[in-house]
């Protein structure tokens, strides 16, 4: 046993030694090859207040870098850095600019390093960054309830009418749910990749989103099948609510961040659009329950599980937004959606066999297509 551990550790030790030797003696020196240091700077957060403009920046290059000068709207401006000095790889610092920014105006910032390389950042609409206070926390919570709890709850009210469906109707409803989940999957991954592109390139955000999606799918699928039995009924509805809740967390992040930086000019229409978009989610959650008689508390729990993450998302988006963490959350949500799609598809196949039919039929195809169409149509109301 000890010898086996030795042979597991020895290759790693030798690998570290080889890399150390390579970096020390520089065997490529005689070839005359010298790679210039690569500098990269990402602005992860922007804060506007009475003191001016503050930027949270992260160095993502291969070598340490130093910010030497900053231009704001074409003019050089004094600044302070906390912590001061050179930024090592992946290090962060706050850049504070006592600049008299103008409400609702666009400002262009250029950060110049000591090597002359510049990085540009745009503030599209200058508005005061929300400061943490009880009134603002409650206001964003109300916003999250409107786009999360309210539409999901309204969708769940369709449950009595869903119980009147026959075997073909249930097959249609399950296929409809899969179609809606397919749209949510594409939408979630697209949002995750977009946010990942705004994070420091050193994190390889896009690849990280795909990896987290795969890992979360396998983890949740393993938990769901731990009893060697596919989830049905309330268990399946719970997984549906959980996956939709993670998606709504991402929506809350987007809404909170958009309101915080002033990009959601048509805020009321944005809330109405998400409400219309999310009401179909409640119908999907109720679909696996049509053959049961769940308690009222079950509906309340499922509604909370699917809708409350939108409240948490608005808080995070408004007060502590980070492109990388937001992308990771969306990756987890995408993996959860894939797991639920697999389970609902399996449930659809079992339901079809009970009625002597097949899961792939005109009814299921019509339901899947309508699910995509409904989600796409309601998504048109959501426009930043």
Coordinates of C-alpha atoms in Angstrom, one line a residue:
X1 CA 0.0 0.0 0.0
X2 CA 2.8 2.4 0.9
X3 CA 4.6 1.6 -2.3
X4 CA 1.4 2.4 -4.3
X5 CA 1.2 5.8 -2.6
X6 CA 4.9 6.4 -3.4
X7 CA 4.4 5.7 -7.1
X8 CA 1.4 8.1 -7.1
X9 CA 3.4 10.9 -5.5
X10 CA 6.7 10.4 -7.3
X11 CA 5.5 11.5 -10.7
X12 CA 4.0 14.7 -9.3
X13 CA 7.3 15.6 -7.5
X14 CA 9.3 14.9 -10.7
X15 CA 6.8 17.1 -12.7
X16 CA 7.3 20.0 -10.3
X17 CA 11.1 19.5 -10.5
X18 CA 11.1 19.5 -14.3
X19 CA 9.0 22.7 -14.4
X20 CA 11.2 24.4 -11.9
X21 CA 14.4 23.5 -13.8
X22 CA 12.9 24.7 -17.1
X23 CA 12.0 28.1 -15.6
X24 CA 15.4 28.4 -13.9
X25 CA 17.8 27.6 -16.7
X26 CA 15.7 28.9 -19.5
X27 CA 16.7 26.3 -22.2
X28 CA 15.0 28.4 -24.9
X29 CA 17.5 31.3 -24.3
X30 CA 19.9 30.3 -27.1
X31 CA 17.0 30.4 -29.6
X32 CA 16.7 34.1 -29.0
X33 CA 13.0 33.8 -28.1
X34 CA 11.8 36.2 -25.4
X35 CA 8.1 36.6 -24.9
X36 CA 7.1 40.1 -23.9
X37 CA 5.1 40.4 -20.7
X38 CA 1.3 40.3 -21.3
X39 CA -0.8 42.9 -19.5
X40 CA -4.5 42.6 -19.0
X41 CA -6.8 44.7 -16.8
X42 CA -10.5 44.1 -16.2
X43 CA -13.0 46.5 -14.5
X44 CA -15.2 44.3 -12.3
X45 CA -17.3 46.9 -10.6
X46 CA -18.1 50.6 -10.9
X47 CA -19.3 52.8 -8.0
X48 CA -20.5 56.3 -8.5
X49 CA -21.1 58.5 -5.4
X50 CA -20.5 62.0 -4.1
X51 CA -16.8 61.4 -3.9
X52 CA -16.5 60.6 -7.6
X53 CA -15.9 57.3 -9.4
X54 CA -14.5 54.2 -7.9
X55 CA -13.4 51.2 -10.0
X56 CA -12.6 47.7 -8.8
X57 CA -10.0 46.4 -11.2
X58 CA -8.3 43.0 -11.5
X59 CA -4.9 42.3 -13.2
X60 CA -5.1 39.3 -15.4
X61 CA -1.9 39.3 -17.3
X62 CA 1.2 37.1 -17.1
X63 CA 3.3 39.7 -15.4
X64 CA 2.7 42.2 -12.6
X65 CA 1.5 45.6 -13.8
X66 CA 1.2 49.1 -12.6
X67 CA -1.4 51.8 -13.4
X68 CA 0.5 55.0 -14.2
X69 CA -2.1 57.4 -15.6
X70 CA -5.9 57.6 -16.0
X71 CA -7.9 59.6 -18.5
X72 CA -11.6 60.5 -18.0
X73 CA -13.4 61.8 -21.0
X74 CA -10.1 62.6 -22.7
X75 CA -8.5 64.5 -19.8
X76 CA -5.8 63.1 -17.5
X77 CA -7.1 62.9 -13.9
X78 CA -5.6 62.4 -10.5
X79 CA -6.4 59.1 -8.8
X80 CA -5.6 57.0 -5.7
X81 CA -5.2 53.2 -5.6
X82 CA -6.0 50.9 -2.7
X83 CA -3.9 48.9 -2.1
X84 CA -1.2 51.0 -3.8
X85 CA 1.7 49.8 -5.9
X86 CA 2.1 47.0 -8.5
X87 CA -0.7 44.6 -9.2
X88 CA 0.4 41.0 -9.3
X89 CA -1.4 38.4 -11.4
X90 CA -5.2 38.1 -10.5
X91 CA -4.8 40.8 -7.7
X92 CA -7.5 43.4 -7.3
X93 CA -7.4 47.1 -6.3
X94 CA -9.9 50.0 -6.0
X95 CA -9.1 53.0 -8.2
X96 CA -10.7 56.1 -6.8
X97 CA -11.2 59.1 -9.0
X98 CA -12.5 62.4 -7.5
X99 CA -14.2 63.2 -10.8
X100 CA -17.4 65.3 -11.0
X101 CA -19.5 62.9 -13.0
X102 CA -22.7 64.1 -14.6
X103 CA -26.0 62.4 -13.9
X104 CA -27.4 60.4 -16.9
X105 CA -24.3 61.2 -19.0
X106 CA -21.8 58.7 -20.6
X107 CA -18.3 58.8 -19.4
X108 CA -15.2 57.1 -21.0
X109 CA -12.3 56.1 -18.8
X110 CA -8.9 55.0 -20.1
X111 CA -6.4 53.3 -17.7
X112 CA -2.8 53.5 -18.8
X113 CA 0.0 51.3 -17.5
X114 CA 3.6 52.2 -17.0
X115 CA 4.4 50.4 -20.2
X116 CA 2.1 52.6 -22.2
X117 CA -0.6 50.0 -22.7
X118 CA -4.2 51.3 -22.2
X119 CA -7.5 49.7 -21.2
X120 CA -10.8 51.5 -21.8
X121 CA -14.0 51.3 -19.7
X122 CA -17.3 53.0 -20.5
X123 CA -20.0 54.1 -18.0
X124 CA -23.0 54.1 -20.4
X125 CA -25.4 55.9 -18.0
X126 CA -24.0 57.7 -15.0
X127 CA -26.3 57.2 -12.0
X128 CA -25.6 57.0 -8.3
X129 CA -24.7 53.5 -7.1
X130 CA -27.3 52.2 -4.6
X131 CA -25.9 52.4 -1.1
X132 CA -26.9 49.6 1.3
X133 CA -29.9 50.7 3.4
X134 CA -33.0 49.0 4.8
X135 CA -35.3 50.9 2.5
X136 CA -33.3 49.9 -0.6
X137 CA -33.1 46.3 0.6
X138 CA -36.9 46.2 0.9
X139 CA -37.4 47.9 -2.4
X140 CA -35.2 45.3 -4.3
X141 CA -36.9 42.5 -2.3
X142 CA -40.3 43.7 -3.6
X143 CA -38.9 43.8 -7.1
X144 CA -37.7 40.2 -6.7
X145 CA -41.1 39.2 -5.4
X146 CA -42.8 40.7 -8.5
X147 CA -40.6 38.9 -11.0
X148 CA -40.2 35.6 -9.0
X149 CA -42.9 34.7 -6.5
X150 CA -45.9 36.4 -8.1
X151 CA -45.6 34.9 -11.6
X152 CA -44.7 31.4 -10.4
X153 CA -47.6 31.5 -8.0
X154 CA -50.0 32.7 -10.7
X155 CA -48.8 29.8 -12.9
X156 CA -49.5 27.3 -10.1
X157 CA -53.1 28.5 -10.0
X158 CA -53.6 26.6 -13.3
X159 CA -53.3 23.3 -11.4
X160 CA -57.1 22.6 -11.0
X161 CA -57.5 23.0 -14.8
X162 CA -54.5 20.8 -15.5
X163 CA -56.1 18.0 -13.4
X164 CA -58.9 17.8 -16.0
X165 CA -56.5 16.7 -18.7
X166 CA -56.6 13.1 -19.9
X167 CA -53.7 10.8 -20.8
X168 CA -52.9 12.7 -24.0
X169 CA -53.3 16.0 -22.2
X170 CA -50.7 15.0 -19.6
X171 CA -48.3 13.9 -22.3
X172 CA -48.8 17.3 -24.0
X173 CA -48.2 19.1 -20.7
X174 CA -45.0 17.2 -19.9
X175 CA -43.7 17.9 -23.4
X176 CA -44.6 21.5 -23.0
X177 CA -42.6 21.6 -19.8
X178 CA -39.6 20.1 -21.6
X179 CA -39.9 22.8 -24.3
X180 CA -39.9 25.6 -21.7
X181 CA -36.9 24.0 -20.0
X182 CA -35.0 23.8 -23.3
X183 CA -35.5 27.5 -23.8
X184 CA -34.4 28.3 -20.2
X185 CA -31.3 26.2 -20.8
X186 CA -30.3 28.1 -23.8
X187 CA -31.1 31.4 -22.2
X188 CA -29.2 30.6 -19.0
X189 CA -26.1 29.4 -20.8
X190 CA -26.1 32.4 -23.1
X191 CA -26.4 34.8 -20.1
X192 CA -23.6 32.9 -18.3
X193 CA -21.2 33.1 -21.3
X194 CA -22.0 36.8 -21.7
X195 CA -21.2 37.5 -18.0
X196 CA -18.1 35.2 -18.2
X197 CA -16.7 37.4 -21.0
X198 CA -16.8 40.4 -18.7
X199 CA -14.6 38.7 -16.1
X200 CA -10.8 38.6 -16.1
X201 CA -9.6 36.4 -19.1
X202 CA -7.3 34.5 -16.8
X203 CA -10.3 32.7 -15.2
X204 CA -11.3 31.2 -18.6
X205 CA -14.8 32.1 -17.7
X206 CA -16.5 30.6 -20.8
X207 CA -14.9 27.2 -20.2
X208 CA -15.7 27.5 -16.5
X209 CA -19.4 27.9 -17.3
X210 CA -19.5 24.7 -19.3
X211 CA -17.5 22.8 -16.7
X212 CA -19.7 24.0 -13.9
X213 CA -22.8 23.1 -15.9
X214 CA -21.6 19.6 -16.5
X215 CA -20.5 19.2 -12.8
X216 CA -23.8 20.5 -11.4
X217 CA -25.8 18.2 -13.7
X218 CA -23.9 15.1 -12.6
X219 CA -24.1 16.1 -8.9
X220 CA -27.8 16.8 -8.9
X221 CA -28.6 13.8 -11.1
X222 CA -26.6 11.5 -8.7
X223 CA -28.5 12.9 -5.8
X224 CA -31.9 12.5 -7.6
X225 CA -31.1 8.9 -8.5
X226 CA -29.5 7.9 -5.1
X227 CA -32.4 5.5 -4.5
X228 CA -32.0 3.9 -8.0
X229 CA -35.4 5.3 -8.8
X230 CA -36.3 8.2 -11.0
X231 CA -38.1 11.0 -9.1
X232 CA -41.8 11.4 -9.7
X233 CA -44.6 13.5 -8.4
X234 CA -43.7 15.9 -5.7
X235 CA -40.0 15.0 -5.9
X236 CA -39.9 15.8 -9.6
X237 CA -41.8 19.0 -9.0
X238 CA -39.3 19.9 -6.3
X239 CA -36.4 19.5 -8.8
X240 CA -38.2 21.5 -11.3
X241 CA -38.7 24.4 -8.8
X242 CA -35.1 24.1 -7.7
X243 CA -33.8 24.4 -11.3
X244 CA -36.2 27.2 -12.2
X245 CA -35.2 29.0 -8.9
X246 CA -31.5 29.0 -10.0
X247 CA -32.6 30.4 -13.3
X248 CA -34.6 33.1 -11.5
X249 CA -31.5 33.9 -9.4
X250 CA -29.8 34.8 -12.6
X251 CA -32.7 36.9 -13.7
X252 CA -32.6 38.7 -10.4
X253 CA -28.9 39.3 -10.8
X254 CA -29.5 40.9 -14.2
X255 CA -32.4 43.0 -13.0
X256 CA -30.6 44.2 -9.9
X257 CA -27.5 45.1 -11.8
X258 CA -29.4 46.8 -14.5
X259 CA -31.4 49.0 -12.1
X260 CA -28.2 49.8 -10.1
X261 CA -26.3 51.2 -13.1
X262 CA -29.3 52.9 -14.7
X263 CA -29.6 50.6 -17.8
X264 CA -33.2 49.6 -17.0
X265 CA -34.7 52.9 -18.2
X266 CA -38.0 51.2 -18.7
X267 CA -38.0 49.6 -15.3
X268 CA -41.8 49.0 -15.0
X269 CA -41.9 47.4 -18.5
X270 CA -39.0 45.2 -17.5
X271 CA -40.8 43.9 -14.4
X272 CA -44.0 43.3 -16.4
X273 CA -42.0 41.5 -19.1
X274 CA -40.4 39.1 -16.6
X275 CA -43.7 38.5 -14.9
X276 CA -45.3 37.4 -18.2
X277 CA -42.2 35.4 -19.0
X278 CA -42.1 33.6 -15.7
X279 CA -45.8 32.7 -15.3
X280 CA -45.3 29.7 -17.5
X281 CA -42.7 28.4 -15.1
X282 CA -45.4 27.8 -12.5
X283 CA -47.4 25.7 -15.0
X284 CA -44.3 23.5 -15.6
X285 CA -43.8 23.0 -11.9
X286 CA -47.4 21.9 -11.4
X287 CA -47.3 19.4 -14.3
X288 CA -45.9 16.4 -12.3
X289 CA -48.5 16.9 -9.6
X290 CA -51.6 16.4 -11.8
X291 CA -52.1 12.8 -10.7
X292 CA -51.7 13.7 -7.0
X293 CA -53.6 15.6 -4.4
X294 CA -50.8 17.7 -2.8
X295 CA -51.4 19.9 0.2
X296 CA -51.6 23.7 0.0
X297 CA -48.3 24.0 1.8
X298 CA -46.7 21.9 -0.9
X299 CA -47.7 24.6 -3.5
X300 CA -46.4 27.3 -1.2
X301 CA -43.1 25.6 -0.7
X302 CA -42.6 25.0 -4.4
X303 CA -43.5 28.6 -5.2
X304 CA -41.0 29.9 -2.6
X305 CA -38.3 27.5 -3.9
X306 CA -38.7 28.7 -7.5
X307 CA -39.4 32.4 -6.8
X308 CA -37.4 33.6 -3.8
X309 CA -34.0 33.2 -5.5
X310 CA -35.0 36.2 -7.6
X311 CA -35.1 38.3 -4.5
X312 CA -31.6 37.1 -3.5
X313 CA -30.5 37.8 -7.1
X314 CA -31.7 41.4 -7.1
X315 CA -29.8 42.0 -3.8
X316 CA -26.6 40.6 -5.2
X317 CA -27.0 42.4 -8.5
X318 CA -27.5 45.7 -6.9
X319 CA -25.1 45.6 -4.0
X320 CA -22.3 43.1 -4.7
X321 CA -22.4 42.2 -8.4
X322 CA -19.5 40.1 -9.8
X323 CA -19.4 38.9 -13.4
X324 CA -17.5 35.7 -12.5
X325 CA -19.7 34.7 -9.6
X326 CA -22.8 35.5 -11.5
X327 CA -21.6 33.3 -14.4
X328 CA -20.9 30.4 -12.0
X329 CA -24.4 30.7 -10.5
X330 CA -25.8 30.5 -14.0
X331 CA -23.6 27.5 -14.8
X332 CA -25.0 25.7 -11.8
X333 CA -28.5 26.7 -12.9
X334 CA -27.9 25.4 -16.4
X335 CA -26.8 22.0 -15.0
X336 CA -29.9 21.8 -12.8
X337 CA -32.1 22.5 -15.8
X338 CA -30.4 19.7 -17.9
X339 CA -31.0 17.3 -15.0
X340 CA -34.7 18.2 -14.8
X341 CA -35.1 17.9 -18.6
X342 CA -33.7 14.3 -18.4
X343 CA -36.0 13.4 -15.5
X344 CA -39.1 15.0 -17.1
X345 CA -38.3 13.2 -20.4
X346 CA -38.0 10.0 -18.5
X347 CA -41.3 10.6 -16.7
X348 CA -42.9 11.4 -20.1
X349 CA -41.7 8.1 -21.5
X350 CA -43.0 6.2 -18.5
X351 CA -46.4 8.0 -18.8
X352 CA -46.6 7.2 -22.5
X353 CA -46.0 3.5 -21.9
X354 CA -48.8 3.4 -19.3
X355 CA -51.2 4.6 -22.0
X356 CA -49.9 2.1 -24.5
X357 CA -48.3 4.8 -26.7
X358 CA -44.8 6.3 -27.3
X359 CA -43.3 9.4 -26.0
X360 CA -42.4 10.6 -29.5
X361 CA -45.7 11.5 -31.0
X362 CA -47.5 14.4 -32.6
X363 CA -48.9 15.4 -29.2
X364 CA -45.5 15.5 -27.5
X365 CA -44.0 17.3 -30.5
X366 CA -46.8 19.9 -30.4
X367 CA -46.3 20.4 -26.7
X368 CA -42.5 20.8 -27.0
X369 CA -42.9 23.3 -29.9
X370 CA -45.5 25.3 -28.0
X371 CA -43.3 25.4 -24.9
X372 CA -40.5 26.9 -26.9
X373 CA -42.9 29.3 -28.7
X374 CA -44.5 30.5 -25.4
X375 CA -41.1 31.1 -23.7
X376 CA -39.7 32.9 -26.8
X377 CA -42.9 35.1 -27.1
X378 CA -42.9 36.1 -23.5
X379 CA -39.2 36.8 -23.6
X380 CA -39.9 39.5 -26.2
X381 CA -41.4 41.6 -23.4
X382 CA -38.0 41.5 -21.6
X383 CA -35.7 44.1 -23.1
X384 CA -32.9 45.9 -21.3

